[in-house]
Coordinates of C-alpha atoms in Angstrom, one line a residue:
M1457 CA -9.9 -0.9 -0.5
I1458 CA -13.0 -0.9 -2.5
R1459 CA -13.0 -3.8 -4.9
V1460 CA -14.9 -2.8 -8.0
K1461 CA -16.0 -5.9 -9.9
Q1462 CA -18.3 -6.2 -12.9
M1463 CA -20.4 -8.9 -11.3
L1464 CA -20.9 -6.7 -8.3
L1465 CA -21.9 -3.8 -10.4
A1466 CA -24.3 -5.8 -12.4
L1467 CA -25.8 -7.3 -9.3
F1468 CA -26.1 -3.9 -7.8
L1469 CA -28.0 -2.5 -10.8
L1470 CA -30.2 -5.5 -11.0
T1471 CA -31.0 -5.2 -7.2
I1472 CA -31.9 -1.5 -7.2
S1473 CA -34.0 -1.9 -10.4
L1474 CA -36.0 -4.7 -8.9
S1475 CA -36.4 -3.5 -5.3
P1476 CA -35.2 -0.1 -4.3
F1477 CA -36.0 -0.8 -0.7
A1478 CA -34.3 -4.2 -0.4
Q1479 CA -32.6 -4.9 2.9
G1480 CA -29.8 -7.4 3.5
T1481 CA -28.8 -9.0 6.7
S1482 CA -26.6 -7.2 9.1
S1483 CA -22.9 -7.7 8.8
K1484 CA -21.6 -5.7 11.7
N1485 CA -17.9 -6.3 12.3
Q1486 CA -17.2 -8.5 15.4
L1487 CA -13.5 -7.6 15.4
P1488 CA -12.4 -5.1 17.9
K1489 CA -10.7 -1.8 16.8
G1490 CA -7.0 -2.5 16.6
W1491 CA -7.4 -6.2 16.4
H1492 CA -4.2 -6.5 14.5
L1493 CA -2.2 -5.6 17.7
L1494 CA -3.9 -8.4 19.8
D1495 CA -2.9 -11.9 20.7
K1496 CA -4.4 -15.2 19.5
E1497 CA -4.1 -17.0 22.8
K1498 CA -5.4 -14.1 25.0
D1499 CA -7.8 -12.4 22.6
G1500 CA -8.9 -15.0 20.2
V1501 CA -7.7 -13.2 17.0
Y1502 CA -4.6 -13.6 14.9
G1503 CA -3.0 -10.2 15.7
I1504 CA 0.8 -9.7 16.2
S1505 CA 0.9 -10.1 20.1
L1506 CA 2.2 -6.5 20.5
E1507 CA 1.5 -6.2 24.3
K1508 CA 3.4 -9.4 24.9
A1509 CA 6.4 -7.9 23.0
Y1510 CA 6.3 -4.8 25.2
D1511 CA 5.9 -6.9 28.4
F1512 CA 9.1 -8.7 27.3
L1513 CA 11.1 -5.5 26.6
R1514 CA 10.1 -4.1 30.0
M1515 CA 11.1 -7.3 31.6
K1516 CA 14.5 -7.0 30.1
N1517 CA 14.7 -3.4 31.3
L1518 CA 15.7 -2.3 27.9
K1519 CA 15.7 1.3 26.8
S1520 CA 14.8 2.5 23.3
K1521 CA 16.5 4.6 20.9
T1522 CA 14.7 6.7 18.4
V1523 CA 14.3 5.2 14.9
L1524 CA 13.6 7.3 11.8
V1525 CA 11.2 5.6 9.4
A1526 CA 10.6 6.9 6.0
V1527 CA 7.1 6.5 4.4
I1528 CA 7.0 6.7 0.6
D1529 CA 3.3 7.3 0.0
S1530 CA 0.6 9.9 -1.0
G1531 CA 1.3 12.3 1.8
V1532 CA 0.4 12.9 5.5
D1533 CA -1.9 15.1 7.5
T1534 CA 0.7 16.9 9.4
L1535 CA -2.0 18.2 11.9
Q1536 CA -3.4 14.8 12.7
E1537 CA -3.6 14.7 16.6
D1538 CA -1.9 11.2 16.8
L1539 CA 0.7 12.0 14.3
K1540 CA 2.0 15.6 14.6
Q1541 CA 4.2 14.8 17.6
I1542 CA 5.9 11.9 15.9
L1543 CA 6.7 13.5 12.5
W1544 CA 10.4 13.9 11.7
V1545 CA 11.6 17.5 12.0
N1546 CA 14.7 18.0 9.9
P1547 CA 17.2 19.5 12.4
G1548 CA 19.3 21.3 9.7
E1549 CA 16.2 23.2 8.2
I1550 CA 14.6 26.4 9.3
P1551 CA 10.9 26.1 8.4
G1552 CA 9.4 28.4 5.8
N1553 CA 12.4 30.6 5.1
G1554 CA 12.7 29.6 1.5
I1555 CA 16.4 28.6 1.9
D1556 CA 18.0 25.2 1.6
D1557 CA 19.5 25.5 5.1
D1558 CA 21.0 22.0 5.2
H1559 CA 22.4 22.2 1.7
N1560 CA 20.8 18.9 0.6
G1561 CA 19.2 20.4 -2.5
Y1562 CA 15.6 20.5 -1.1
V1563 CA 14.3 23.7 0.2
D1564 CA 12.3 23.7 3.5
D1565 CA 12.1 19.9 3.6
V1566 CA 11.0 20.0 7.2
H1567 CA 9.0 16.8 7.4
G1568 CA 10.3 15.2 4.2
W1569 CA 9.9 16.0 0.5
N1570 CA 7.2 15.9 -2.3
F1571 CA 8.7 14.5 -5.5
I1572 CA 5.4 14.9 -7.3
G1573 CA 5.0 18.6 -6.7
G1574 CA 5.9 21.7 -8.7
K1575 CA 8.1 24.5 -7.6
D1576 CA 5.0 26.8 -8.1
G1577 CA 3.2 24.9 -5.3
R1578 CA 1.0 22.7 -7.5
N1579 CA 0.9 19.0 -6.8
V1580 CA 0.1 15.9 -8.9
K1581 CA -3.0 14.1 -7.6
D1582 CA -4.1 11.9 -10.5
D1583 CA -1.8 10.0 -12.9
S1584 CA -2.1 7.2 -15.4
Q1585 CA -1.4 3.5 -15.1
E1586 CA 2.1 2.3 -16.1
E1587 CA 0.8 -0.2 -18.7
G1588 CA -0.7 2.7 -20.6
R1589 CA 2.4 4.8 -20.5
V1590 CA 4.5 1.8 -21.7
Y1591 CA 2.0 0.7 -24.4
Y1592 CA 1.9 4.1 -26.1
Q1593 CA 5.6 4.7 -25.7
Y1594 CA 6.5 1.7 -27.8
K1595 CA 3.3 1.3 -29.9
E1596 CA 4.8 2.9 -33.0
Q1597 CA 7.9 0.8 -32.7
F1598 CA 6.2 -2.6 -32.2
E1599 CA 2.5 -2.4 -33.2
N1600 CA 1.6 -4.4 -36.4
K1601 CA 5.3 -5.1 -37.0
N1602 CA 6.7 -8.7 -37.8
I1603 CA 8.9 -8.6 -34.7
R1604 CA 11.4 -11.4 -34.2
R1605 CA 12.3 -11.2 -30.6
D1606 CA 15.6 -13.0 -31.0
S1607 CA 16.7 -10.5 -33.5
L1608 CA 16.5 -7.6 -31.1
N1609 CA 19.2 -6.3 -29.1
A1610 CA 19.1 -6.5 -25.3
E1611 CA 17.6 -3.0 -24.7
D1612 CA 14.9 -3.5 -27.5
R1613 CA 14.1 -6.9 -26.2
D1614 CA 13.3 -5.4 -22.8
H1615 CA 11.1 -2.8 -24.3
Y1616 CA 9.4 -5.3 -26.5
D1617 CA 8.7 -7.7 -23.6
M1618 CA 7.2 -4.8 -21.5
W1619 CA 5.2 -3.7 -24.4
V1620 CA 3.7 -7.1 -25.0
I1621 CA 2.6 -7.3 -21.3
A1622 CA 1.2 -3.8 -21.4
R1623 CA -0.7 -4.5 -24.6
K1624 CA -2.2 -7.7 -23.1
K1625 CA -3.3 -5.9 -19.9
I1626 CA -4.8 -3.1 -21.9
M1627 CA -6.6 -5.0 -24.7
N1628 CA -7.7 -8.1 -22.8
D1629 CA -9.4 -6.7 -19.7
D1630 CA -11.8 -9.6 -18.9
G1631 CA -12.8 -9.9 -22.6
V1632 CA -15.9 -7.7 -21.8
S1633 CA -17.1 -4.7 -23.7
S1634 CA -15.5 -1.7 -21.9
S1635 CA -18.4 0.6 -22.9
V1636 CA -20.9 -1.4 -21.0
D1637 CA -18.6 -1.5 -17.9
L1638 CA -18.0 2.2 -18.0
L1639 CA -21.7 3.1 -18.3
M1640 CA -22.4 0.9 -15.3
L1641 CA -19.5 2.3 -13.3
R1642 CA -20.6 5.9 -13.9
R1643 CA -24.1 5.1 -13.0
V1644 CA -23.0 3.6 -9.7
V1645 CA -20.7 6.4 -8.8
N1646 CA -23.4 9.0 -9.5
A1647 CA -26.0 7.1 -7.6
C1648 CA -23.6 6.9 -4.6
I1649 CA -22.9 10.6 -4.6
K1650 CA -26.6 11.5 -4.9
S1651 CA -27.6 9.0 -2.2
D1652 CA -24.9 10.2 0.2
S1653 CA -26.2 13.8 -0.2
I1654 CA -29.8 12.7 0.6
L1655 CA -28.7 10.7 3.7
Q1656 CA -26.6 13.4 5.2
K1657 CA -29.6 15.7 5.1
S1658 CA -32.0 13.0 6.4
M1659 CA -29.7 11.7 9.1
G1660 CA -28.6 15.2 10.2
R1661 CA -25.0 14.3 10.1
A1662 CA -22.1 14.7 7.6
E1663 CA -20.5 11.4 8.5
Y1664 CA -21.8 8.0 9.3
T1665 CA -20.7 4.3 9.0
G1666 CA -22.4 1.4 7.3
N1667 CA -23.5 0.2 10.7
D1668 CA -25.1 3.6 11.4
L1669 CA -26.9 3.4 8.0
D1670 CA -28.0 -0.2 8.8
S1671 CA -29.8 0.9 12.0
F1672 CA -31.2 4.2 10.5
Q1673 CA -35.0 4.2 10.0
T1674 CA -36.9 6.7 8.0
S1675 CA -40.3 7.0 6.3
E1676 CA -38.9 9.4 3.6
V1677 CA -39.0 7.5 0.3
D1678 CA -35.9 9.2 -1.1
A1679 CA -33.9 8.5 2.0
R1680 CA -35.0 4.8 2.0
T1681 CA -34.0 4.5 -1.6
A1682 CA -30.6 6.1 -0.8
K1683 CA -30.2 3.8 2.1
S1684 CA -30.7 0.7 0.0
I1685 CA -28.2 1.8 -2.6
L1686 CA -25.3 2.6 -0.3
L1687 CA -26.0 -0.2 2.2
F1688 CA -25.9 -2.8 -0.6
L1689 CA -22.3 -1.6 -1.4
F1690 CA -21.2 -1.4 2.2
K1691 CA -22.4 -5.0 2.9
E1692 CA -21.1 -6.5 -0.5
N1693 CA -17.7 -5.0 0.1
K1694 CA -17.7 -6.0 3.9
I1695 CA -16.9 -2.4 5.0
M1696 CA -19.8 -1.8 7.4
D1697 CA -17.6 0.0 9.9
M1698 CA -16.1 2.4 7.2
T1699 CA -17.4 6.0 7.0
N1700 CA -19.3 7.4 4.1
T1701 CA -16.5 9.9 3.4
T1702 CA -13.8 7.3 3.4
F1703 CA -16.0 5.0 1.2
L1704 CA -16.7 7.7 -1.3
S1705 CA -13.1 8.9 -1.5
E1706 CA -11.9 5.4 -2.0
F1707 CA -14.7 4.3 -4.4
K1708 CA -14.2 7.4 -6.6
E1709 CA -10.5 6.8 -6.8
Q1710 CA -11.0 3.2 -7.8
A1711 CA -13.6 4.2 -10.3
D1712 CA -11.2 6.8 -11.8
R1713 CA -8.6 4.0 -12.2
E1714 CA -11.2 1.8 -13.9
E1715 CA -12.2 4.6 -16.2
K1716 CA -8.7 5.3 -17.1
K1717 CA -8.1 1.6 -17.9
M1718 CA -11.0 1.6 -20.2
E1719 CA -10.2 4.9 -22.0
I1720 CA -6.6 3.9 -22.5
K1721 CA -7.6 1.4 -25.2
E1722 CA -8.3 4.2 -27.5
T1723 CA -6.3 7.2 -26.3
A1724 CA -2.7 7.7 -25.0
P1725 CA -2.7 8.7 -21.3
K1726 CA -2.3 12.3 -20.4
N1727 CA 1.1 13.2 -19.0
Y1728 CA -0.2 14.5 -15.7
R1729 CA 3.2 14.7 -14.0
A1730 CA 5.2 16.6 -16.7
E1731 CA 3.1 19.7 -16.7
I1732 CA 3.4 20.1 -13.0
V1733 CA 6.8 18.7 -12.0
K1734 CA 8.7 20.0 -15.0
D1735 CA 11.9 17.9 -14.6
N1736 CA 13.5 15.8 -17.3
E1737 CA 11.9 12.5 -16.4
N1738 CA 14.4 10.7 -18.7
D1739 CA 17.4 12.0 -16.7
I1740 CA 17.9 10.4 -13.1
N1741 CA 20.5 13.0 -12.4
D1742 CA 17.9 15.8 -12.7
S1743 CA 16.9 15.2 -9.1
L1744 CA 16.3 18.6 -7.6
Y1745 CA 12.7 19.0 -8.3
G1746 CA 9.5 18.9 -6.3
N1747 CA 8.3 20.9 -3.3
S1748 CA 8.0 20.7 0.5
D1749 CA 4.3 20.1 0.6
V1750 CA 4.0 16.6 2.1
M1751 CA 0.3 17.0 2.8
A1752 CA -0.7 18.0 -0.6
T1753 CA -3.9 17.0 -2.3
D1754 CA -5.1 13.7 -0.7
P1755 CA -3.0 12.4 2.1
M1756 CA -5.5 9.7 3.3
H1757 CA -3.4 6.7 2.3
G1758 CA -0.1 7.9 3.7
T1759 CA -1.8 9.2 6.9
H1760 CA -3.4 5.7 7.5
V1761 CA -0.1 3.9 6.9
S1762 CA 1.9 6.3 9.1
G1763 CA -0.6 5.8 12.0
I1764 CA -0.2 2.0 11.8
I1765 CA 3.5 2.3 12.2
A1766 CA 3.8 4.9 14.9
A1767 CA 0.7 6.8 16.0
E1768 CA 1.4 8.2 19.4
R1769 CA 0.9 5.4 22.0
N1770 CA -1.1 5.7 25.2
N1771 CA -2.0 9.3 24.8
G1772 CA -5.8 8.6 25.2
K1773 CA -6.5 9.6 21.6
G1774 CA -7.7 7.5 18.7
M1775 CA -5.4 4.5 18.5
N1776 CA -1.9 3.2 19.2
G1777 CA 0.8 2.7 16.6
I1778 CA 3.1 -0.3 16.9
A1779 CA 6.5 1.4 17.6
D1780 CA 6.8 3.6 20.6
N1781 CA 9.9 5.7 19.7
V1782 CA 9.8 6.5 16.0
R1783 CA 9.8 9.6 13.9
I1784 CA 8.0 9.5 10.5
M1785 CA 9.6 11.0 7.4
M1786 CA 7.0 11.4 4.7
I1787 CA 8.2 11.3 1.1
R1788 CA 5.4 11.9 -1.3
A1789 CA 5.9 10.0 -4.6
V1790 CA 2.6 8.1 -5.0
P1791 CA -0.3 9.7 -6.9
N1792 CA -3.8 8.3 -7.5
G1793 CA -2.5 6.2 -10.4
D1794 CA 0.9 4.5 -10.8
E1795 CA 4.0 6.0 -9.4
H1796 CA 7.1 6.8 -11.7
D1797 CA 10.3 4.9 -11.3
K1798 CA 12.4 8.0 -11.1
D1799 CA 10.4 9.4 -8.1
I1800 CA 10.7 6.1 -6.3
A1801 CA 14.4 5.7 -6.9
L1802 CA 15.0 9.3 -5.7
A1803 CA 12.6 8.9 -2.7
I1804 CA 14.7 5.9 -1.6
R1805 CA 17.8 7.9 -1.8
Y1806 CA 16.4 10.9 0.0
A1807 CA 15.3 8.5 2.8
V1808 CA 18.8 7.0 3.1
D1809 CA 20.7 10.3 2.9
N1810 CA 18.6 11.8 5.6
G1811 CA 19.0 9.1 8.2
A1812 CA 16.0 6.7 7.8
K1813 CA 16.7 3.1 8.9
V1814 CA 13.5 1.6 7.6
V1815 CA 11.5 2.6 4.5
N1816 CA 7.8 1.6 4.0
M1817 CA 6.6 1.3 0.5
S1818 CA 2.8 0.5 0.3
F1819 CA 2.4 0.9 -3.4
G1820 CA 3.2 -1.2 -6.6
K1821 CA 2.5 -1.7 -10.2
N1822 CA 2.8 -4.2 -13.0
L1823 CA 5.7 -2.8 -15.0
S1824 CA 8.9 -1.0 -14.2
P1825 CA 10.4 0.6 -17.3
E1826 CA 13.3 2.2 -15.4
K1827 CA 13.9 -0.6 -13.0
S1828 CA 17.6 -0.2 -13.1
W1829 CA 17.3 3.2 -11.5
V1830 CA 15.2 1.7 -8.6
D1831 CA 17.6 -1.2 -8.4
D1832 CA 20.6 1.2 -7.9
A1833 CA 18.7 3.0 -5.1
V1834 CA 17.9 -0.3 -3.5
K1835 CA 21.6 -1.3 -3.6
Y1836 CA 22.5 2.2 -2.2
A1837 CA 20.0 1.5 0.7
E1838 CA 21.6 -2.0 1.3
A1839 CA 25.1 -0.6 1.4
K1840 CA 23.9 2.0 4.0
G1841 CA 22.1 -0.6 6.2
V1842 CA 18.6 0.5 5.4
L1843 CA 15.7 -1.9 5.5
L1844 CA 13.0 -1.7 2.6
I1845 CA 9.5 -3.1 3.2
H1846 CA 7.0 -3.4 0.3
A1847 CA 3.4 -4.4 -0.1
A1848 CA 2.7 -7.5 -2.2
G1849 CA -0.2 -6.1 -3.9
N1850 CA -4.1 -6.7 -3.9
D1851 CA -4.8 -8.6 -7.1
S1852 CA -5.1 -12.2 -5.5
E1853 CA -2.1 -13.2 -7.8
D1854 CA 1.0 -15.3 -7.5
V1855 CA 3.8 -12.8 -7.7
D1856 CA 6.3 -15.7 -8.3
S1857 CA 4.9 -15.6 -11.8
V1858 CA 3.5 -12.1 -12.5
G1859 CA 5.1 -8.8 -12.1
N1860 CA 5.0 -6.7 -8.8
F1861 CA 7.2 -3.7 -8.9
P1862 CA 9.4 -2.6 -7.2
N1863 CA 10.9 -5.9 -6.2
P1864 CA 14.2 -7.1 -4.7
V1865 CA 15.3 -9.1 -7.9
F1866 CA 17.9 -7.0 -9.8
K1867 CA 17.2 -6.6 -13.5
N1868 CA 18.8 -9.2 -15.8
S1869 CA 20.3 -11.0 -12.8
T1870 CA 19.7 -13.8 -10.3
L1871 CA 20.9 -11.6 -7.6
R1872 CA 18.6 -10.0 -5.1
A1873 CA 18.6 -7.5 -2.3
N1874 CA 19.0 -8.7 1.3
N1875 CA 17.5 -5.6 2.8
W1876 CA 14.0 -6.3 1.5
I1877 CA 10.8 -7.7 2.9
T1878 CA 7.7 -8.2 0.7
V1879 CA 4.4 -8.5 2.7
G1880 CA 1.1 -10.2 2.0
A1881 CA -2.0 -9.5 3.9
S1882 CA -3.4 -11.9 6.6
S1883 CA -6.9 -11.7 8.0
D1884 CA -9.1 -13.3 10.7
P1885 CA -12.2 -15.4 9.9
M1886 CA -14.4 -12.7 11.5
A1887 CA -13.0 -10.0 9.1
E1888 CA -14.3 -11.1 5.7
E1889 CA -17.7 -12.8 6.1
G1890 CA -17.6 -14.3 2.5
F1891 CA -14.1 -15.7 2.8
K1892 CA -13.4 -16.5 6.5
S1893 CA -9.7 -17.2 6.5
Y1894 CA -6.5 -16.3 8.0
T1895 CA -5.5 -14.9 4.6
A1896 CA -7.1 -11.9 3.1
S1897 CA -9.1 -12.8 -0.1
F1898 CA -7.4 -9.9 -2.1
S1899 CA -3.8 -10.5 -1.1
N1900 CA -1.1 -11.4 -3.6
Y1901 CA 1.0 -14.3 -2.5
G1902 CA 4.2 -16.1 -3.6
K1903 CA 6.2 -19.0 -2.1
K1904 CA 9.4 -17.4 -3.2
E1905 CA 8.6 -13.7 -3.5
V1906 CA 6.4 -13.0 -0.5
D1907 CA 8.3 -13.1 2.7
V1908 CA 5.7 -12.9 5.4
F1909 CA 2.0 -12.2 6.0
A1910 CA 0.7 -9.5 8.3
P1911 CA -2.8 -8.2 9.2
G1912 CA -4.3 -6.3 6.3
T1913 CA -8.1 -6.3 6.7
R1914 CA -10.1 -3.8 8.8
I1915 CA -7.0 -2.1 10.1
Y1916 CA -8.0 0.9 12.3
S1917 CA -5.7 3.8 11.9
T1918 CA -5.4 7.6 11.5
L1919 CA -7.1 9.6 8.7
P1920 CA -6.8 13.2 7.6
G1921 CA -9.0 15.8 9.3
G1922 CA -7.1 16.4 12.6
N1923 CA -9.0 13.8 14.8
K1924 CA -10.3 11.3 12.4
Y1925 CA -9.8 7.5 12.4
G1926 CA -11.1 4.6 10.3
N1927 CA -10.7 1.1 8.9
L1928 CA -9.0 0.4 5.6
D1929 CA -8.0 -2.9 3.8
G1930 CA -5.0 -3.9 1.7
T1931 CA -1.5 -5.1 1.6
S1932 CA -0.9 -1.4 2.0
M1933 CA -1.9 -1.8 5.6
A1934 CA -0.1 -5.1 6.1
A1935 CA 3.3 -3.6 5.0
P1936 CA 3.3 -0.9 7.8
V1937 CA 2.4 -3.6 10.3
V1938 CA 5.8 -5.2 9.5
T1939 CA 7.5 -1.8 9.2
G1940 CA 6.3 -1.0 12.8
V1941 CA 7.6 -4.3 14.1
A1942 CA 11.0 -3.8 12.3
A1943 CA 11.2 -0.3 13.8
L1944 CA 10.4 -1.7 17.3
I1945 CA 13.2 -4.2 16.9
L1946 CA 15.7 -1.5 15.9
E1947 CA 14.7 0.8 18.7
Y1948 CA 15.8 -1.8 21.3
F1949 CA 18.4 -3.6 19.3
P1950 CA 19.9 -0.9 17.1
N1951 CA 23.1 -2.8 16.1
L1952 CA 21.1 -5.4 14.1
S1953 CA 21.5 -5.3 10.2
P1954 CA 18.6 -5.3 7.9
A1955 CA 19.2 -9.0 7.1
E1956 CA 19.2 -9.8 10.9
V1957 CA 15.9 -7.9 11.4
K1958 CA 14.4 -9.7 8.4
Y1959 CA 15.6 -13.0 10.0
C1960 CA 13.9 -12.1 13.3
I1961 CA 10.6 -11.3 11.6
E1962 CA 10.6 -14.4 9.3
K1963 CA 11.8 -17.0 11.8
S1964 CA 9.3 -16.0 14.6
V1965 CA 6.1 -16.1 12.6
S1966 CA 2.9 -17.6 13.9
I1967 CA 1.6 -20.4 11.8
P1968 CA -2.1 -21.1 11.7
A1969 CA -3.1 -24.6 12.4
G1970 CA -4.2 -26.7 9.4
K1971 CA -4.9 -25.4 5.8
I1972 CA -5.9 -21.9 5.0
K1973 CA -7.7 -20.5 1.9
K1974 CA -5.8 -19.5 -1.1
P1975 CA -6.5 -15.8 -1.9
G1976 CA -8.7 -15.3 -4.9
S1977 CA -9.9 -18.9 -4.9
D1978 CA -13.4 -20.3 -4.2
G1979 CA -12.1 -21.9 -1.1
E1980 CA -9.0 -23.9 -2.2
L1981 CA -7.1 -25.0 0.8
V1982 CA -3.3 -24.8 1.0
S1983 CA -0.6 -24.5 3.6
M1984 CA 0.6 -21.1 4.4
S1985 CA 4.1 -22.3 3.4
D1986 CA 2.7 -22.5 -0.1
L1987 CA 2.0 -18.7 -0.1
S1988 CA 5.1 -17.2 1.4
E1989 CA 8.6 -18.1 2.2
S1990 CA 8.2 -17.8 6.0
G1991 CA 4.9 -19.7 6.0
G1992 CA 3.3 -17.5 8.6
I1993 CA 1.9 -14.3 10.1
I1994 CA 4.3 -11.8 11.8
N1995 CA 4.5 -12.0 15.6
A1996 CA 6.0 -9.0 17.4
Y1997 CA 6.6 -10.9 20.6
G1998 CA 8.5 -13.7 18.9
A1999 CA 10.4 -11.1 16.8
V2000 CA 11.7 -9.1 19.7
K2001 CA 12.5 -12.2 21.7
L2002 CA 14.5 -13.7 18.9
A2003 CA 16.3 -10.3 18.4
S2004 CA 17.5 -10.4 21.9
T2005 CA 19.5 -13.5 21.3
L2006 CA 21.5 -12.3 18.4
S2007 CA 25.1 -11.6 19.4
G2008 CA 28.7 -12.1 18.4
P2009 CA 29.8 -14.8 15.9
K2010 CA 26.3 -16.1 15.6
K2011 CA 25.4 -13.0 13.5
K2012 CA 27.4 -14.2 10.6
E2013 CA 25.8 -17.6 10.7
I2014 CA 22.3 -16.0 10.8
F2015 CA 23.2 -13.6 8.0
K2016 CA 24.2 -16.4 5.8
S2017 CA 21.0 -18.4 6.7
T2018 CA 18.8 -15.5 5.5
L2019 CA 20.3 -15.5 2.0
K2020 CA 18.0 -17.0 -0.6
K2021 CA 19.3 -19.0 -3.5
G2022 CA 21.1 -16.7 -5.9
R2023 CA 21.8 -14.0 -3.3
D2024 CA 25.4 -14.6 -2.7

């Protein structure tokens, strides 16, 4: 996750204008690859103690049962060496025959389904932000009108409240001139692309990491300048072990989002989805759209997430996933931009109807105009015994008081889903040099709305390209850590309900000693119990050990103990 900040960009421009050959101090990552799987006592880092969990399961002579996990995301590289053997294969579908063999309404859905694709084979890559869509949808109704909120009916009140939030987010972006920001952003992106081209030629390689760049020496003036430009951003973002290709991909996507935010102040967003998907987006019952291309345009995010959960273990390739007997069903519903509620609701239903027991949702947005559709899908999953796991978001905000959608709280109700886990990102002091905490500096948090933290910085996993791997940051990486542990529990204890799996995860957390830093702060110290309901970091060993104790009448007692206020 590349965090584009105005101060960083200004500092960058100032730095390269004053000293094109400036060199910073080395910030090589001291964390081992796959640190998130390790054990604090044995390895000295706050991982999830996965090997201890497997040792416990072996000691108990337990046998695993295959668990189907749905990943609602951007897509997956179906040829990735560590993933191709663990992808779900729909047993009722004959690949490539153009027939809906299993009669579920989706033709050739061999590995899952793509809800943001067209029947002509095209796919949505970019999309707008939800606040832009909401703002312009209701602008004519509410802009410059003397609105008395208490005089509106319930539906219009909901629309008005959303519109006010959208307008504030669009019009009050940091109170800084967007034209200056946009100019700087374009200059930075162009400088990075040009610098990368120069460095590839000078280094004689198409791919390199920040650490490779730091040790690269050259007498060529252009290459030295290019090095100073890219090395500055690698170091400032603490991504020295990220590759240039991953960096540029993430940075360009983030820059595109920032540009869209700036442009949206003057112009309604383009309806990217409509011209490709061609469904009636206002009708949830118009559900048989999309295509079977689950790789599509840019599967980096979904490929990385899938590897964290279940990359083939102990095969001598790349890295190990968390769960050892899982099949991944990819449901493509997340573009570069904000997802649409209809696609998410139908993706959840598709996962449930096709046998998934856990659903990973590493995405999120500020508003949910069709939340009732998503709520109905969540209730459907709850009734069918399917666990939903969602990333808390990367804005360093308290989601007890700001919107983060989807969420388990049902619209216009105090009731909430029992089959839902919201995940914040934990870290290790060695992961973020400028923050040095067991929390990730970017993570959202919430004493009520975030259930648990899990490792989310410098997470090493699969990338597209057949045999590529790399580190990414975000609560998007923390959520699949929890999903992997949940799947592991269900492999060996398949009779547990979603609420019981959640109980095992929350009640077995590791709690860092003393105070930790509040994300987004300048170092404010708080207890981890102030940032999440469980007050700790997921521990796979503790979770499977607790799962082994659940039986008989105690289950009802445990189920009741997991209910938050207002759930029953």
